[in-house]
Amino acid sequence: MGIFIILMGVQGAGKGTQARLLSEKYGIPQVSTGDLFRAMKTQDTPLAREVQEIMKRGELISDELTNRIVRERLAQDDAQAGAILDGYPRSQGQAQALDAMLRERGQQVKLVALLELDRHLAIMRAEGRRFSLDKERTYNIYFNPPQYRVAGVWLDDKTKEPLIQREDDYRDAVVRRIDVYFETTRPLIDFYQAQGKLVHVNANQSIEAVSEALIQAVEQHR
Ligand code: ADP
Ligand code: AMP
């Protein structure tokens, strides 16, 4: 039986940060639909261009396409024993598709951790988010800034190269994504609560404290 863990929460709640830590601890991959869609940027097809436009506006990609890329990703060898799902499912249709996908494999979602953060902090977390060029390190200019800032430019601690910002982490798109979260994704808590899988985690604690709370929740559900 695999360990499939869903990290739910508003933009900036820390899903990506925590998914990486859990992935290292449990040796199962982080599956981020946002990362999978961003990876399509290198493709020059009408579909890939449409996906980038939708993302820039902060809207959701269709359930059909999203479910398809998740199905393909979970079919890979490294995801047979489980995965940390980051940013998926985000709608009822996706939650039902995921259940069906795992059922076919004789597996199921083990735990849904809802990282709770209020709207104001979510905006600052998303707007302040910066990445190293290789995307391996995530910083936040308000909450966990890098060591160096030269002539107004934030630099990666490791390589000293300038940090980059996501195209959809600018104010308008951030606010739109947060609205979409409260309208479309947050109602999923009832779906998972009814299955007895939901655990609430206060995301307004240090990265280490959130991580400890998550590991404790996973251990209790194993
Ligand atoms: P999400 O994937 O939920 O959108 P991220 O993991 O990308 O969120 O985190 C959003 C931003 O907030 C990043 O800049 C990250 O460095 C920062 N961050 C994440 N967790 C915390 C925390 N517990 N305290 C302060 N800053 C955090
Ligand atoms: P994220 O990196 O999770 O913040 O996602 C960035 C963007 O990718 C979102 O604003 C959506 O446009 C798209 N996206 C990511 N995951 C999903 C999903 N599960 N369903 C629909 N769209 C998604």
Short mmCIF file of C-alpha atoms and ligand atoms in Angstrom, two decimals:
data_model
loop_
_atom_site.label_atom_id
_atom_site.label_comp_id
_atom_site.label_asym_id
_atom_site.label_seq_id
_atom_site.Cartn_x
_atom_site.Cartn_y
_atom_site.Cartn_z
CA MET A 1 0.00 0.00 0.00
CA GLY A 2 1.57 3.30 -1.08
CA ILE A 3 1.70 6.52 0.89
CA PHE A 4 -0.27 9.13 -1.05
CA ILE A 5 -0.36 12.42 0.82
CA ILE A 6 -2.18 15.53 -0.36
CA LEU A 7 -0.97 18.93 0.73
CA MET A 8 -3.81 21.43 0.48
CA GLY A 9 -3.67 25.11 1.26
CA VAL A 10 -3.85 28.58 -0.14
CA GLN A 11 -1.02 29.94 -2.32
CA GLY A 12 1.99 30.60 -0.11
CA ALA A 13 0.89 28.21 2.64
CA GLY A 14 4.10 26.23 2.21
CA LYS A 15 2.95 23.22 0.16
CA GLY A 16 6.04 23.18 -2.07
CA THR A 17 8.43 23.78 0.81
CA GLN A 18 6.89 20.98 2.89
CA ALA A 19 6.42 18.61 -0.05
CA ARG A 20 10.18 18.72 -0.65
CA LEU A 21 10.92 17.92 3.00
CA LEU A 22 8.40 15.05 3.13
CA SER A 23 9.68 13.71 -0.18
CA GLU A 24 13.21 13.51 1.24
CA LYS A 25 12.02 11.92 4.48
CA TYR A 26 9.80 9.25 2.93
CA GLY A 27 11.66 8.67 -0.34
CA ILE A 28 8.61 9.28 -2.51
CA PRO A 29 8.37 11.99 -5.17
CA GLN A 30 6.80 15.41 -4.90
CA VAL A 31 4.19 15.68 -7.63
CA SER A 32 3.36 19.33 -8.21
CA THR A 33 0.88 20.02 -10.99
CA GLY A 34 2.08 23.64 -11.02
CA ASP A 35 5.64 22.42 -11.75
CA LEU A 36 4.36 19.98 -14.39
CA PHE A 37 2.50 22.81 -16.15
CA ARG A 38 5.47 25.18 -15.84
CA ALA A 39 7.63 22.50 -17.47
CA MET A 40 5.37 22.72 -20.53
CA LYS A 41 6.82 26.19 -21.13
CA THR A 42 9.59 24.69 -23.24
CA GLN A 43 7.03 23.17 -25.65
CA ASP A 44 5.90 25.28 -28.58
CA THR A 45 2.42 23.87 -29.18
CA PRO A 46 -0.98 25.62 -29.09
CA LEU A 47 -1.89 23.64 -25.95
CA ALA A 48 1.32 24.61 -24.15
CA ARG A 49 0.81 28.28 -25.07
CA GLU A 50 -2.78 28.17 -23.82
CA VAL A 51 -1.64 26.62 -20.52
CA GLN A 52 0.91 29.43 -20.00
CA GLU A 53 -1.76 32.09 -20.68
CA ILE A 54 -4.19 30.53 -18.18
CA MET A 55 -1.44 30.31 -15.56
CA LYS A 56 -0.43 33.95 -16.04
CA ARG A 57 -4.02 34.98 -15.30
CA GLY A 58 -4.09 32.81 -12.17
CA GLU A 59 -6.98 30.67 -13.44
CA LEU A 60 -7.22 26.87 -13.27
CA ILE A 61 -6.32 24.55 -16.14
CA SER A 62 -9.16 22.19 -17.17
CA ASP A 63 -9.78 19.12 -15.03
CA GLU A 64 -9.42 16.93 -18.11
CA LEU A 65 -5.86 18.03 -18.88
CA THR A 66 -4.84 18.19 -15.23
CA ASN A 67 -6.12 14.68 -14.49
CA ARG A 68 -4.34 13.38 -17.57
CA ILE A 69 -0.93 14.77 -16.61
CA VAL A 70 -1.30 13.45 -13.07
CA ARG A 71 -2.27 10.00 -14.33
CA GLU A 72 0.84 9.96 -16.56
CA ARG A 73 3.08 11.19 -13.73
CA LEU A 74 1.75 8.64 -11.21
CA ALA A 75 2.29 5.85 -13.74
CA GLN A 76 6.06 6.39 -13.52
CA ASP A 77 8.19 3.94 -11.55
CA ASP A 78 9.14 6.31 -8.73
CA ALA A 79 5.48 6.94 -7.86
CA GLN A 80 4.44 3.30 -7.37
CA ALA A 81 5.04 3.44 -3.60
CA GLY A 82 3.37 6.81 -3.18
CA ALA A 83 3.71 10.54 -3.76
CA ILE A 84 3.34 13.88 -2.09
CA LEU A 85 0.68 15.68 -4.10
CA ASP A 86 1.25 19.43 -4.08
CA GLY A 87 -1.43 21.58 -5.71
CA TYR A 88 -3.59 18.66 -6.79
CA PRO A 89 -6.51 18.01 -6.51
CA ARG A 90 -7.93 21.53 -6.69
CA SER A 91 -11.56 20.80 -7.64
CA GLN A 92 -14.24 18.19 -6.94
CA GLY A 93 -13.71 16.70 -10.41
CA GLN A 94 -10.00 16.28 -9.72
CA ALA A 95 -10.57 14.78 -6.26
CA GLN A 96 -12.95 12.20 -7.73
CA ALA A 97 -10.59 11.42 -10.59
CA LEU A 98 -7.72 10.90 -8.16
CA ASP A 99 -9.77 8.52 -6.03
CA ALA A 100 -10.67 6.53 -9.16
CA MET A 101 -7.05 6.51 -10.39
CA LEU A 102 -5.75 5.15 -7.09
CA ARG A 103 -8.61 2.68 -6.70
CA GLU A 104 -7.66 1.11 -10.05
CA ARG A 105 -4.22 0.46 -8.56
CA GLY A 106 -5.61 -0.89 -5.27
CA GLN A 107 -4.35 2.24 -3.51
CA GLN A 108 -5.90 5.25 -1.83
CA VAL A 109 -5.15 8.68 -0.41
CA LYS A 110 -3.69 8.22 3.07
CA LEU A 111 -3.80 11.73 4.42
CA VAL A 112 -4.87 15.23 3.41
CA ALA A 113 -3.01 17.93 5.28
CA LEU A 114 -4.69 21.31 5.13
CA LEU A 115 -2.07 24.01 5.66
CA GLU A 116 -4.05 26.89 7.12
CA LEU A 117 -2.89 30.44 6.50
CA ASP A 118 -4.88 33.66 6.38
CA ARG A 119 -5.33 35.63 3.18
CA HIS A 120 -3.08 38.55 4.12
CA LEU A 121 -0.09 36.34 4.91
CA ALA A 122 -0.79 34.24 1.83
CA ILE A 123 -0.41 37.31 -0.38
CA MET A 124 2.91 38.26 1.25
CA ARG A 125 4.22 34.70 1.09
CA ALA A 126 3.41 34.39 -2.63
CA GLU A 127 4.50 37.90 -3.61
CA GLY A 128 7.72 37.56 -1.62
CA ARG A 129 8.61 34.15 -3.03
CA ARG A 130 11.89 33.88 -4.96
CA PHE A 131 13.80 30.90 -6.39
CA SER A 132 17.39 30.03 -7.23
CA LEU A 133 17.92 29.63 -10.98
CA ASP A 134 17.85 25.82 -10.71
CA LYS A 135 14.65 26.08 -8.57
CA GLU A 136 16.34 23.96 -5.90
CA ARG A 137 16.14 26.66 -3.22
CA THR A 138 13.10 28.78 -2.31
CA TYR A 139 13.41 32.02 -0.38
CA ASN A 140 11.02 34.68 0.76
CA ILE A 141 12.13 38.30 0.80
CA TYR A 142 9.89 39.04 3.81
CA PHE A 143 10.14 35.85 5.86
CA ASN A 144 13.28 33.91 4.94
CA PRO A 145 15.46 36.17 2.80
CA PRO A 146 18.81 35.13 1.37
CA GLN A 147 21.98 36.50 2.96
CA TYR A 148 22.94 38.89 0.20
CA ARG A 149 21.24 41.75 -1.60
CA VAL A 150 23.40 43.79 -3.97
CA ALA A 151 22.08 46.97 -5.60
CA GLY A 152 18.52 45.89 -4.81
CA VAL A 153 18.99 42.41 -6.30
CA TRP A 154 18.54 39.36 -4.05
CA LEU A 155 21.21 36.66 -4.55
CA ASP A 156 21.14 32.89 -4.05
CA ASP A 157 23.12 31.89 -0.91
CA LYS A 158 24.78 29.01 -2.74
CA THR A 159 25.63 30.32 -6.21
CA LYS A 160 25.35 34.12 -5.59
CA GLU A 161 23.31 34.35 -8.80
CA PRO A 162 20.24 36.65 -8.87
CA LEU A 163 17.04 35.02 -7.65
CA ILE A 164 14.05 34.70 -9.95
CA GLN A 165 10.34 35.28 -9.39
CA ARG A 166 7.51 33.19 -10.87
CA GLU A 167 5.52 34.91 -13.63
CA ASP A 168 2.31 34.42 -11.66
CA ASP A 169 3.64 35.72 -8.34
CA TYR A 170 2.77 39.33 -9.16
CA ARG A 171 -0.02 40.99 -7.25
CA ASP A 172 -2.98 40.60 -9.67
CA ALA A 173 -2.37 36.94 -10.42
CA VAL A 174 -1.66 36.18 -6.75
CA VAL A 175 -4.94 37.75 -5.65
CA ARG A 176 -6.84 35.93 -8.41
CA ARG A 177 -5.27 32.57 -7.46
CA ILE A 178 -6.16 33.09 -3.83
CA ASP A 179 -9.79 33.89 -4.77
CA VAL A 180 -9.91 30.74 -6.93
CA TYR A 181 -8.57 28.74 -4.00
CA PHE A 182 -11.32 29.90 -1.66
CA GLU A 183 -14.04 29.41 -4.31
CA THR A 184 -13.02 26.11 -5.87
CA THR A 185 -10.43 24.26 -3.81
CA ARG A 186 -11.36 24.98 -0.23
CA PRO A 187 -14.76 23.21 -0.56
CA LEU A 188 -12.77 19.98 -0.99
CA ILE A 189 -12.17 19.96 2.74
CA ASP A 190 -15.69 18.61 3.23
CA PHE A 191 -15.00 15.83 0.74
CA TYR A 192 -11.90 14.69 2.64
CA GLN A 193 -13.31 15.40 6.08
CA ALA A 194 -16.17 12.99 5.27
CA GLN A 195 -13.54 10.34 4.45
CA GLY A 196 -11.81 10.96 7.82
CA LYS A 197 -8.56 11.87 6.07
CA LEU A 198 -8.27 15.56 6.82
CA VAL A 199 -5.73 16.99 9.26
CA HIS A 200 -5.47 20.73 9.97
CA VAL A 201 -1.98 22.19 10.30
CA ASN A 202 -1.24 25.78 11.32
CA ALA A 203 0.92 27.05 8.45
CA ASN A 204 1.75 30.25 10.29
CA GLN A 205 4.60 28.64 12.21
CA SER A 206 8.25 28.22 11.30
CA ILE A 207 9.05 25.87 8.40
CA GLU A 208 10.53 23.42 10.95
CA ALA A 209 7.43 23.50 13.18
CA VAL A 210 5.10 22.90 10.22
CA SER A 211 7.31 20.05 9.09
CA GLU A 212 7.23 18.43 12.54
CA ALA A 213 3.43 18.69 12.67
CA LEU A 214 3.16 17.09 9.24
CA ILE A 215 5.50 14.23 10.05
CA GLN A 216 3.55 13.56 13.23
CA ALA A 217 0.30 13.44 11.24
CA VAL A 218 1.81 11.07 8.67
CA GLU A 219 3.15 8.76 11.38
CA GLN A 220 -0.27 8.61 13.05
CA HIS A 221 -1.90 7.62 9.73
CA ARG A 222 0.65 5.02 8.69
P1 ADP B 1 2.93 27.05 -1.79
O1 ADP B 1 3.59 25.91 -2.53
O2 ADP B 1 1.89 26.58 -0.81
O3 ADP B 1 2.39 28.12 -2.69
P2 ADP B 1 5.65 27.68 -0.94
O4 ADP B 1 6.16 26.42 -0.31
O5 ADP B 1 6.17 28.02 -2.30
O6 ADP B 1 4.04 27.73 -0.89
O7 ADP B 1 5.98 28.87 0.06
C1 ADP B 1 5.60 30.21 -0.27
C2 ADP B 1 6.65 31.18 0.24
O8 ADP B 1 6.61 31.24 1.66
C3 ADP B 1 8.08 30.84 -0.13
O9 ADP B 1 8.75 32.05 -0.38
C4 ADP B 1 8.62 30.11 1.10
O10 ADP B 1 10.02 30.31 1.23
C5 ADP B 1 7.85 30.81 2.23
N1 ADP B 1 7.50 29.92 3.34
C6 ADP B 1 7.05 28.65 3.27
N2 ADP B 1 6.77 28.16 4.49
C7 ADP B 1 7.02 29.18 5.37
C8 ADP B 1 6.92 29.32 6.79
N3 ADP B 1 6.48 28.32 7.56
N4 ADP B 1 7.27 30.52 7.33
C9 ADP B 1 7.69 31.54 6.55
N5 ADP B 1 7.83 31.47 5.22
C10 ADP B 1 7.49 30.31 4.62
P1 AMP B 2 0.92 26.34 -8.27
O1 AMP B 2 2.35 26.18 -8.64
O2 AMP B 2 0.36 25.17 -7.54
O3 AMP B 2 0.65 27.66 -7.58
O4 AMP B 2 0.11 26.39 -9.65
C1 AMP B 2 0.36 27.39 -10.60
C2 AMP B 2 -0.75 27.41 -11.64
O5 AMP B 2 -0.80 26.17 -12.36
C3 AMP B 2 -2.17 27.60 -11.11
O6 AMP B 2 -2.48 28.96 -10.85
C4 AMP B 2 -3.00 26.99 -12.24
O7 AMP B 2 -3.08 27.87 -13.35
C5 AMP B 2 -2.15 25.80 -12.66
N1 AMP B 2 -2.46 24.60 -11.85
C6 AMP B 2 -1.64 23.97 -10.97
N2 AMP B 2 -2.24 22.92 -10.42
C7 AMP B 2 -3.49 22.88 -10.96
C8 AMP B 2 -4.62 22.02 -10.77
N3 AMP B 2 -4.59 20.99 -9.91
N4 AMP B 2 -5.74 22.27 -11.50
C9 AMP B 2 -5.80 23.29 -12.36
N5 AMP B 2 -4.79 24.15 -12.57
C10 AMP B 2 -3.64 23.95 -11.88
#
